[in-house]
CSV table of C-alpha atoms and ligand atoms in Angstrom, one decimal:
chain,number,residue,atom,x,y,z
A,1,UNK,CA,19.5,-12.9,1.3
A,2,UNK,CA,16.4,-14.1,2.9
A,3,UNK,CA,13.4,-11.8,3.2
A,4,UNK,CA,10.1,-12.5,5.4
A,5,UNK,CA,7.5,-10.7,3.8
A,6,UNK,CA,4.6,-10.1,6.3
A,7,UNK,CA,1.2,-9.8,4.3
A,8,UNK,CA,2.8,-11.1,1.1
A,9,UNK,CA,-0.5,-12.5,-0.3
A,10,UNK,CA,-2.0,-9.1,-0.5
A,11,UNK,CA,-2.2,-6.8,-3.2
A,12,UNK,CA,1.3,-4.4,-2.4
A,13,UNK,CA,2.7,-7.6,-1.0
A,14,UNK,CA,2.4,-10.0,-3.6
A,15,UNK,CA,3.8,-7.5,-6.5
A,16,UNK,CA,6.9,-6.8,-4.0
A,17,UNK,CA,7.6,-11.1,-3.4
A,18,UNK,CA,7.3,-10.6,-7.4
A,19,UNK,CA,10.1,-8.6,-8.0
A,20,UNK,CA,12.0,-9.8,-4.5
A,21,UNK,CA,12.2,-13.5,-6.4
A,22,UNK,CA,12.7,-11.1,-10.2
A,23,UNK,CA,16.0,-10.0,-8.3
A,24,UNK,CA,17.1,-13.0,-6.7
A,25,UNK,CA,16.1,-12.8,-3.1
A,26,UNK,CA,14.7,-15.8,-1.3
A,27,UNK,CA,11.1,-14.6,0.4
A,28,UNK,CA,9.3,-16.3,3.1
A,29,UNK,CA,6.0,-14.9,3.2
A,30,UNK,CA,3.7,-14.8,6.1
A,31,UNK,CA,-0.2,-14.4,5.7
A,32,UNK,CA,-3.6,-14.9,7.5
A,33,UNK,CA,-5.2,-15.8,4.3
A,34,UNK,CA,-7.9,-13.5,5.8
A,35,UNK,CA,-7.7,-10.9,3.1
A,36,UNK,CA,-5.0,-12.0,1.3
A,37,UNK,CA,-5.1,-14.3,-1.8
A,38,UNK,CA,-2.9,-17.9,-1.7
A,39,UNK,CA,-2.8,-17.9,-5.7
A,40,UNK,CA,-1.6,-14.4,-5.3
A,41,UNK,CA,2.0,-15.8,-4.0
A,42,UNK,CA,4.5,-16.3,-6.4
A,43,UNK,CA,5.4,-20.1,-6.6
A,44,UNK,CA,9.0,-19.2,-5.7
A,45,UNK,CA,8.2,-18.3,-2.2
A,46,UNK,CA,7.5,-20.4,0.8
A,47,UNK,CA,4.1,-19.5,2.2
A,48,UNK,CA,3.6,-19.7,5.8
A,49,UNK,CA,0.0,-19.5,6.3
A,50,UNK,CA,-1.2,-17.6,10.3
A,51,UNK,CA,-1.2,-14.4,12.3
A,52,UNK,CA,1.8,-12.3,13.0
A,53,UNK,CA,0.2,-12.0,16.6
A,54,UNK,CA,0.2,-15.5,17.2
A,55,UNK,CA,4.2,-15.6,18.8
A,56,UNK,CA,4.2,-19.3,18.8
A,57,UNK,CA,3.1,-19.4,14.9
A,58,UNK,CA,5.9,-16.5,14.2
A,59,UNK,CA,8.7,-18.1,16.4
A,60,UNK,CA,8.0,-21.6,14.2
A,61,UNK,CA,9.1,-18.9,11.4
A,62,UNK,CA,11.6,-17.3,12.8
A,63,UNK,CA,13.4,-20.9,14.1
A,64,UNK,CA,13.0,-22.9,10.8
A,65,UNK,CA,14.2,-19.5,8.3
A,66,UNK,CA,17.3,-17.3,8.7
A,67,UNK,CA,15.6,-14.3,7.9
A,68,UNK,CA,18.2,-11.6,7.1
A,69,UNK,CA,14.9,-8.5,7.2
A,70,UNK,CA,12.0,-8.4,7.0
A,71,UNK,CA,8.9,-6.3,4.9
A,72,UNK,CA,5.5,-5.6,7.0
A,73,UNK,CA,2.8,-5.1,4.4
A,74,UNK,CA,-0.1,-6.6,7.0
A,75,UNK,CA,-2.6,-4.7,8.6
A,76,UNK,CA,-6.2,-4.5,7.7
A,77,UNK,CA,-6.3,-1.4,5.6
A,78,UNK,CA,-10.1,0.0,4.8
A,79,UNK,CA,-10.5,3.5,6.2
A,80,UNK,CA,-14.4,3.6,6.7
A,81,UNK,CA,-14.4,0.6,8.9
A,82,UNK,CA,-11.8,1.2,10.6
A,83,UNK,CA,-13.6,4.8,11.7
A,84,UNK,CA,-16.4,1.4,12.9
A,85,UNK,CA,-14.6,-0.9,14.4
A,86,UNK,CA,-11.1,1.4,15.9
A,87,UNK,CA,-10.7,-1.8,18.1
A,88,UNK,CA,-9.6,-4.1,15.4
A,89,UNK,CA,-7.6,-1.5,13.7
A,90,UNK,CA,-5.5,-0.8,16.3
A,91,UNK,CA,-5.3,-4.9,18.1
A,92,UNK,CA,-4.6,-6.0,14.9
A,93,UNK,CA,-2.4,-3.3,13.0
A,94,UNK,CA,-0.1,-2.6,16.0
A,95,UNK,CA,-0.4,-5.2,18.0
A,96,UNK,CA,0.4,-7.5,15.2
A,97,UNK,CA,3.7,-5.4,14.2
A,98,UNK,CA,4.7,-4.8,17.9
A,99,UNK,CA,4.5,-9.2,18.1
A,100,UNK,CA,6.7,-9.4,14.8
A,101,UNK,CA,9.2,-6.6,16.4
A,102,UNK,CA,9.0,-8.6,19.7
A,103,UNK,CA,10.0,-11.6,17.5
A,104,UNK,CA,12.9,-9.7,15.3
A,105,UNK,CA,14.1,-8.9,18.3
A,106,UNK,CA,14.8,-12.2,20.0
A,107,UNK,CA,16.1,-13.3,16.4
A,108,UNK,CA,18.3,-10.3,16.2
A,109,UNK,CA,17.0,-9.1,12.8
A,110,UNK,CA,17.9,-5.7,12.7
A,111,UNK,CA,15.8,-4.0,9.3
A,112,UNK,CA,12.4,-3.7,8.5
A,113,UNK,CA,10.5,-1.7,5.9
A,114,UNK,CA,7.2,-0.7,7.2
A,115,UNK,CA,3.9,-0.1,4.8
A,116,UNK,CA,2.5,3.5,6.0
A,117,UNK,CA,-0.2,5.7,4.5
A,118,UNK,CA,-0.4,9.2,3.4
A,119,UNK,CA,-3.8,9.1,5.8
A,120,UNK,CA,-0.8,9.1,9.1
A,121,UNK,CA,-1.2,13.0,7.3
A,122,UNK,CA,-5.0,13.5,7.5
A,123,UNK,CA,-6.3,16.7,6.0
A,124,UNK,CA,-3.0,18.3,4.0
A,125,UNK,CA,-1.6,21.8,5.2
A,126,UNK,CA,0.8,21.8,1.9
A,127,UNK,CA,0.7,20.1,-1.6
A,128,UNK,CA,2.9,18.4,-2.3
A,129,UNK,CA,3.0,17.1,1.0
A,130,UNK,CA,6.5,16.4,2.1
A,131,UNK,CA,7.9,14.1,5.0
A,132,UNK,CA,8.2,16.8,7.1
A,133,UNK,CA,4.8,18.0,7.2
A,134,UNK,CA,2.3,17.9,10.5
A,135,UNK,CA,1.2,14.2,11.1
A,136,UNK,CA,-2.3,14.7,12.2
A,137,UNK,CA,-4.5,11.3,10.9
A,138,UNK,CA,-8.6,12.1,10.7
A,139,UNK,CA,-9.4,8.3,10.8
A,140,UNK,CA,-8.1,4.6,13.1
A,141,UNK,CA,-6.3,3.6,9.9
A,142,UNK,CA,-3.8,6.4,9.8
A,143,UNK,CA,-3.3,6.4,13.3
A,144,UNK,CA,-2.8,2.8,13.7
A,145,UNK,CA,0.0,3.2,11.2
A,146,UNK,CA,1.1,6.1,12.9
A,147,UNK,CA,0.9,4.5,16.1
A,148,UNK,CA,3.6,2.1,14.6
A,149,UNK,CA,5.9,4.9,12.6
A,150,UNK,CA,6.1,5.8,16.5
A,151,UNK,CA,7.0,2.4,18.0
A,152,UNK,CA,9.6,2.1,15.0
A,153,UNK,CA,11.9,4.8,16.3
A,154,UNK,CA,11.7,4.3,19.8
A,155,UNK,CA,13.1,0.8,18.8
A,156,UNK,CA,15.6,1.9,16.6
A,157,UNK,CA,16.7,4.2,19.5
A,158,UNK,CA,16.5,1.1,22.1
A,159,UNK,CA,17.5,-1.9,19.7
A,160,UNK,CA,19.3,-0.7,16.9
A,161,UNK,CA,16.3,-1.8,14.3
A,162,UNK,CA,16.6,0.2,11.2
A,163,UNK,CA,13.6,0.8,9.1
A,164,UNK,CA,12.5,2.3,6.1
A,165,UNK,CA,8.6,3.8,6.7
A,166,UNK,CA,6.8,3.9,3.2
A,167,UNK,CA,3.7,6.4,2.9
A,168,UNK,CA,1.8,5.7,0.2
A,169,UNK,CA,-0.3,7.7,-1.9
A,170,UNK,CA,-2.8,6.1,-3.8
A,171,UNK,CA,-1.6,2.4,-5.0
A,172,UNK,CA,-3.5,1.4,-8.5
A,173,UNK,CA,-2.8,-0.7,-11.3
A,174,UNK,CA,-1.3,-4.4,-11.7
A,175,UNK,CA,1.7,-6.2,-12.4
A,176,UNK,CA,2.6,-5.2,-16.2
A,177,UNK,CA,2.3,-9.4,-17.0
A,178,UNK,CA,-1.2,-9.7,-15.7
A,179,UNK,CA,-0.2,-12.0,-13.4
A,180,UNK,CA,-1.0,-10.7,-10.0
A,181,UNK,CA,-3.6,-7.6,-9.3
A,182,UNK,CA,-5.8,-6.2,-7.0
A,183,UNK,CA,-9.0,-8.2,-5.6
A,184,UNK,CA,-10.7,-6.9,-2.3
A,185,UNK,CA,-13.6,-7.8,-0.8
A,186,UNK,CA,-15.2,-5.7,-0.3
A,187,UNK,CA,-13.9,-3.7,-2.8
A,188,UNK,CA,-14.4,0.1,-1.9
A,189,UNK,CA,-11.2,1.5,-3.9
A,190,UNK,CA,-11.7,3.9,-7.2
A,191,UNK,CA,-9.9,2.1,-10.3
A,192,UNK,CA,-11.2,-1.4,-9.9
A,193,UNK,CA,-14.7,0.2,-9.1
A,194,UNK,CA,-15.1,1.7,-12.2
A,195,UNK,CA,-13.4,-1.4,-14.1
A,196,UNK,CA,-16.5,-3.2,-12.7
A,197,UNK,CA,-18.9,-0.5,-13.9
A,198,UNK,CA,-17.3,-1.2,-17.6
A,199,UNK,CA,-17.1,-4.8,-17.7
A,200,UNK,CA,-20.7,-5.0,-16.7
A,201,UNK,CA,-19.9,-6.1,-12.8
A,202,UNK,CA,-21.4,-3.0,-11.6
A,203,UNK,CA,-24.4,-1.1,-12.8
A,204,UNK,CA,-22.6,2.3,-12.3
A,205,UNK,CA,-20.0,4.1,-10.7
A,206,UNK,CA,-20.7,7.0,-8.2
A,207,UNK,CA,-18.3,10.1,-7.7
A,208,UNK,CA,-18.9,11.0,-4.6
A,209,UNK,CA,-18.9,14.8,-3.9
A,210,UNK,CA,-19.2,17.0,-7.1
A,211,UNK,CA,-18.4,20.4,-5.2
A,212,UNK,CA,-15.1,20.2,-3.6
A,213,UNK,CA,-12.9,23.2,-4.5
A,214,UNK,CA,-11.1,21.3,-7.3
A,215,UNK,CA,-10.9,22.1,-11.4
A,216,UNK,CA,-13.9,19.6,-11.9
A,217,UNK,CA,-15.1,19.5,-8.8
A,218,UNK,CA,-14.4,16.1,-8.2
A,219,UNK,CA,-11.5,15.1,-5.3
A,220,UNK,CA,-7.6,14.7,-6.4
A,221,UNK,CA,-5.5,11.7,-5.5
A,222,UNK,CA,-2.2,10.8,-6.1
A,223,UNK,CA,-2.2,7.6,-8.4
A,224,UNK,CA,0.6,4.9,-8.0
A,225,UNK,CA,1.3,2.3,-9.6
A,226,UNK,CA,2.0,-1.3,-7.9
A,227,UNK,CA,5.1,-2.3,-9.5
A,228,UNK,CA,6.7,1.0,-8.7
A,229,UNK,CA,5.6,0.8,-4.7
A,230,UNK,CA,7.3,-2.9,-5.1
A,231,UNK,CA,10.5,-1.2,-6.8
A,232,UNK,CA,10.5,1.2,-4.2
A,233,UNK,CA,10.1,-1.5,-0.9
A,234,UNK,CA,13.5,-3.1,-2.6
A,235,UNK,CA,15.7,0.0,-2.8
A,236,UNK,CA,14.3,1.1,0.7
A,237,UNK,CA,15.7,-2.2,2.1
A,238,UNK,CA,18.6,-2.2,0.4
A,239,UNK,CA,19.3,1.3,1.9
A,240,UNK,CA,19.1,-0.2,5.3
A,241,UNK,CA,21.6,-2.6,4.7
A,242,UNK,CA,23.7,-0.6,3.3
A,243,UNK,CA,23.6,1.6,6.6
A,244,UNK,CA,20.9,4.4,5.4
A,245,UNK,CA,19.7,6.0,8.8
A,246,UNK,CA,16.2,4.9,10.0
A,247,UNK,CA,13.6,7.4,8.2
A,248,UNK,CA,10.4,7.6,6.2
A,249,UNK,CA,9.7,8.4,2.8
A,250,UNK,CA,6.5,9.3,0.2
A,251,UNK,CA,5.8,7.2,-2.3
A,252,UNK,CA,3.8,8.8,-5.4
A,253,UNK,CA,4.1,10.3,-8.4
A,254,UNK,CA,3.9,13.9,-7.7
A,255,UNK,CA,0.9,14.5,-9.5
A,256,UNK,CA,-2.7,14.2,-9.1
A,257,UNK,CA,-5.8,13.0,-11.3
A,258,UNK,CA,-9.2,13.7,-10.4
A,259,UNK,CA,-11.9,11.2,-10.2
A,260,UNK,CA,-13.7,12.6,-12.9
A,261,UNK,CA,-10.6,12.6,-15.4
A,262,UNK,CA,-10.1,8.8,-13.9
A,263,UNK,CA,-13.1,7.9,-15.1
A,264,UNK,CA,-12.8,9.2,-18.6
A,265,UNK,CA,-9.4,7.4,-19.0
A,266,UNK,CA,-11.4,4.3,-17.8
A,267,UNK,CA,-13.6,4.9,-20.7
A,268,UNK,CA,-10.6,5.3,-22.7
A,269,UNK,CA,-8.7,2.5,-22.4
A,270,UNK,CA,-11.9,0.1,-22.2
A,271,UNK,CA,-13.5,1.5,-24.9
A,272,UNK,CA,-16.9,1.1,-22.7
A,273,UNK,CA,-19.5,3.3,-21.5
A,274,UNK,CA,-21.4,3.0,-18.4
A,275,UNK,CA,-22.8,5.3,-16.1
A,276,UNK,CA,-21.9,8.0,-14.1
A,277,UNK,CA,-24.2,8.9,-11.4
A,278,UNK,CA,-23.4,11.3,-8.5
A,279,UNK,CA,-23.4,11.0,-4.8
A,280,UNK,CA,-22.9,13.5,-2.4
A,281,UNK,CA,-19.2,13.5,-0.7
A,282,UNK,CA,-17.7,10.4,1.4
A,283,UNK,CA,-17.2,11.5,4.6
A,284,UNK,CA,-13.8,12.2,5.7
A,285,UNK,CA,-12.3,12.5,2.2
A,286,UNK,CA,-9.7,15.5,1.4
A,287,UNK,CA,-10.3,17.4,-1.7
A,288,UNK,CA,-6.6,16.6,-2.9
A,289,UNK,CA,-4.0,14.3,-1.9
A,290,UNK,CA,-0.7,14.7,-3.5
A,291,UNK,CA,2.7,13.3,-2.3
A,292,UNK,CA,6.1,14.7,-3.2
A,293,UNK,CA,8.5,12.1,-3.4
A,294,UNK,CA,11.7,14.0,-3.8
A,295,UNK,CA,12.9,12.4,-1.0
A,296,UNK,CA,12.5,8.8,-1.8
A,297,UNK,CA,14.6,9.8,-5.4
A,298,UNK,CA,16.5,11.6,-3.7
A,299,UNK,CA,17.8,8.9,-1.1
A,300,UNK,CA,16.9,5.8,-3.1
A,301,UNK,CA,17.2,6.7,-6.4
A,302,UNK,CA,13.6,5.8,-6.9
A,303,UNK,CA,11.4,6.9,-9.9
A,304,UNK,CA,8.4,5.5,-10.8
A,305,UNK,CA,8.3,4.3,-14.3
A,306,UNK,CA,4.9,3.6,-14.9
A,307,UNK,CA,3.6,6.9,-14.0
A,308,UNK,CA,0.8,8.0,-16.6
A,309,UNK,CA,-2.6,7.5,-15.0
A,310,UNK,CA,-3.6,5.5,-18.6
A,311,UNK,CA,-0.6,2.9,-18.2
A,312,UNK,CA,-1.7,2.3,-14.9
A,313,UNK,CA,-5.9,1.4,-15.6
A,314,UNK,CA,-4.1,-0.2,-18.9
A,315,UNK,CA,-2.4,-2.6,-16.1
A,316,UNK,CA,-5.5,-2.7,-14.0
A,317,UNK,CA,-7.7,-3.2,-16.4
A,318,UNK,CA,-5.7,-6.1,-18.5
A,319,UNK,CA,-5.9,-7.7,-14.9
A,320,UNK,CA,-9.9,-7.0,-14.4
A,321,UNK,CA,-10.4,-8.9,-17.8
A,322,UNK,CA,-8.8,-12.0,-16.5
A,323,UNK,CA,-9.1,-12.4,-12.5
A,324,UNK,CA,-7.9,-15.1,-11.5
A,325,UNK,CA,-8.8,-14.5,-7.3
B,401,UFG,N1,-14.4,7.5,-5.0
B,401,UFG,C1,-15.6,7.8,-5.7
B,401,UFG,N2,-16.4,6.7,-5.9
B,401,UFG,C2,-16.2,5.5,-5.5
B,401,UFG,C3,-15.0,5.2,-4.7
B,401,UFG,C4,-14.1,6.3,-4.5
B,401,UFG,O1,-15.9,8.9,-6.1
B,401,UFG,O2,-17.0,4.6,-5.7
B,401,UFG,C5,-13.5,8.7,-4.8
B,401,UFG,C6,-13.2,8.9,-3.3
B,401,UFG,O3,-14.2,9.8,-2.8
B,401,UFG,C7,-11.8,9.5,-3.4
B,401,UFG,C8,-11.2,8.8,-4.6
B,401,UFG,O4,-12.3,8.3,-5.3
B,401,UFG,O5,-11.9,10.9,-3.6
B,401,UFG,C9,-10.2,7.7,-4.2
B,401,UFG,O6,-10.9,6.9,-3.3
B,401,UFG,P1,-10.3,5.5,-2.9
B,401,UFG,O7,-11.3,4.9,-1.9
B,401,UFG,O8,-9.9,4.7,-4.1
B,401,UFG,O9,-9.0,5.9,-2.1
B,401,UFG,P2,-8.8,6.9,-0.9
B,401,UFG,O10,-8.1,8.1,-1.4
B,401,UFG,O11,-10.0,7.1,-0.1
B,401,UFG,O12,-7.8,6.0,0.0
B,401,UFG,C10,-6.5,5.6,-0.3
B,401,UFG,C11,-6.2,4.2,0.3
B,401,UFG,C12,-6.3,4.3,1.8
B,401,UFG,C13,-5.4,5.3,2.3
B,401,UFG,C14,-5.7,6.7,1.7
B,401,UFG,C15,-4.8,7.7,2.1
B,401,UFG,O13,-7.1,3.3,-0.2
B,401,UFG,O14,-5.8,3.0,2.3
B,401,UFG,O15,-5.7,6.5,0.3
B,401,UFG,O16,-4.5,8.6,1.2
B,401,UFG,F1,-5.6,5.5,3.7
């Protein structure tokens, strides 16, 4: 079976092609090389490099590959600019998916899996949250993805498309091998913050906001690892073709660490010390962000198997030491 896999050169995207090609699927992947990283793409795969909202570029794709379904991982993902620049968020995040479902379409590709956000929830009214909770996003990230959960079953309803929405939590760590990690620029997420604060990269690492209404005082989030959120993109699309209704589903681990305790099992696992300084809070972040994934092990039998916050800055960490993009 033949899989295109839209932002594949990305950080979620290149660990799913990983264990696509593990399994013995044939991936096509399809990236901008904007953010995304060409050394990041397994070997195995062919690597179309353009937009998904250029149609010509994507009907070239379409025409020369019999793709059987497809995974959407591209968008441009960084909350605080998009909050900046909503423009771009929403151009390039829906727009670019409502070209690709324009192209499935005329190619008569029926099944997509679609990379969503716990931000399409904004500011929690239950933890765990579940799938069922009140969508209500506080920045143009989450809506943008929102914006296209929407699209997605007005499509289904219209087209027959089937797809399998995946709201992550917080995605951390690297491939177990060391092969493939996570490498932004810039780089504004927690884990590979503070890796750079203990190789030396980074003078410090700031928490930011000391006084939310946590244990520590310091916000919750919901770590997950990479390889899991891959796992779980390849059972979601295998439920669609084995005719699995059109739905959405969590993806974390249930639990949540604080940044705090993050950076003592940072310290940990390096063995390093570096400093600690604090900031006051980030705007727009909830004091605790914790997905229940029933649902998703429910449905797809899915359970994450490298869920202990030290395996996962062990993986992110053995990645740190050797970047190789
Ligand atoms: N944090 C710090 N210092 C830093 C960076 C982050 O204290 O230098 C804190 C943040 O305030 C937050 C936690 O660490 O409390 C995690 O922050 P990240 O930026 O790593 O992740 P977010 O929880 O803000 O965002 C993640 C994804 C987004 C997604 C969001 C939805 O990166 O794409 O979860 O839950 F939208």
């Amino acid at each position: 079976m033949k899989i295109l896999v839209c932002g594949g050169a990305g950080y979620i995207g290149s660990h799913t092609v990983k264990e696509l090609l593990d399994k013995g699927y044939e991936v096509v992947v399809v990236d901008s090389l904007e953010t995304g990283h060409k050394k990041a793409v397994d070997e195995r795969a062919v690597l179309c490099i353009g937009n998904i909202s250029d149609g010509t570029f994507l009907e070239n794709v379409f025409a020369k590959h019999n793709i059987d379904a497809v995974i959407d991982f591209a968008a441009y993902s960084l909350v605080g600019e998009s909050v900046k620049e909503p423009a771009k968020y929403f151009e390039n995040n829906v727009g670019g998916t409502l070209s690709l479902l324009s192209k499935m379409r005329e190619h008569n590709v029926k099944y997509i899996v679609f990379s969503s956000t716990a931000a399409t929830y904004g500011e929690p009214e239950n933890i765990p949250i579940l799938e069922t909770d009140k969508t209500l996003p506080t920045n143009p990230y989450g809506e943008s993805k929102l914006c296209v959960e929407k699209i997605l079953r007005w499509f289904d309803e219209a087209y027959g498309v089937k797809y399998s929405v995946l709201r992550y939590f917080n995605a951390a760590g690297a491939d177990p091998d060391g092969e493939i990690g996570e490498s932004h620029t810039p780089e504004t997420h927690l884990i590979p913050l503070i890796l750079d604060a203990a190789s030396g990269k980074r003078e410090s690492i700031c928490i930011f906001g000391t006084d939310y209404p946590t244990e520590d005082g310091t916000c919750i989030r919901d770590y997950i690892h990479v390889t899991d959120l891959a796992d779980a993109h390849i059972r979601a699309l295998e439920y669609l073709k084995q005719g699995g209704e059109s739905t959405c589903f969590n993806l974390g681990n249930g639990n949540g660490d604080s940044v705090r305790h993050v950076i003592e099992v940072v310290k940990q696992v390096t063995g390093k010390e570096f400093i600690v300084k604090e900031e006051k809070r980030r705007a727009g972040d909830p004091p605790m962000l914790i997905g229940s994934a029933t649902k998703a092990e429910k449905v797809l039998g899915w359970r994450p198997q490298y869920a202990e916050i030290g395996t996962i800055v062990e993986h992110a960490w053995k990645w740190h030491e050797k970047k190789m993009y």
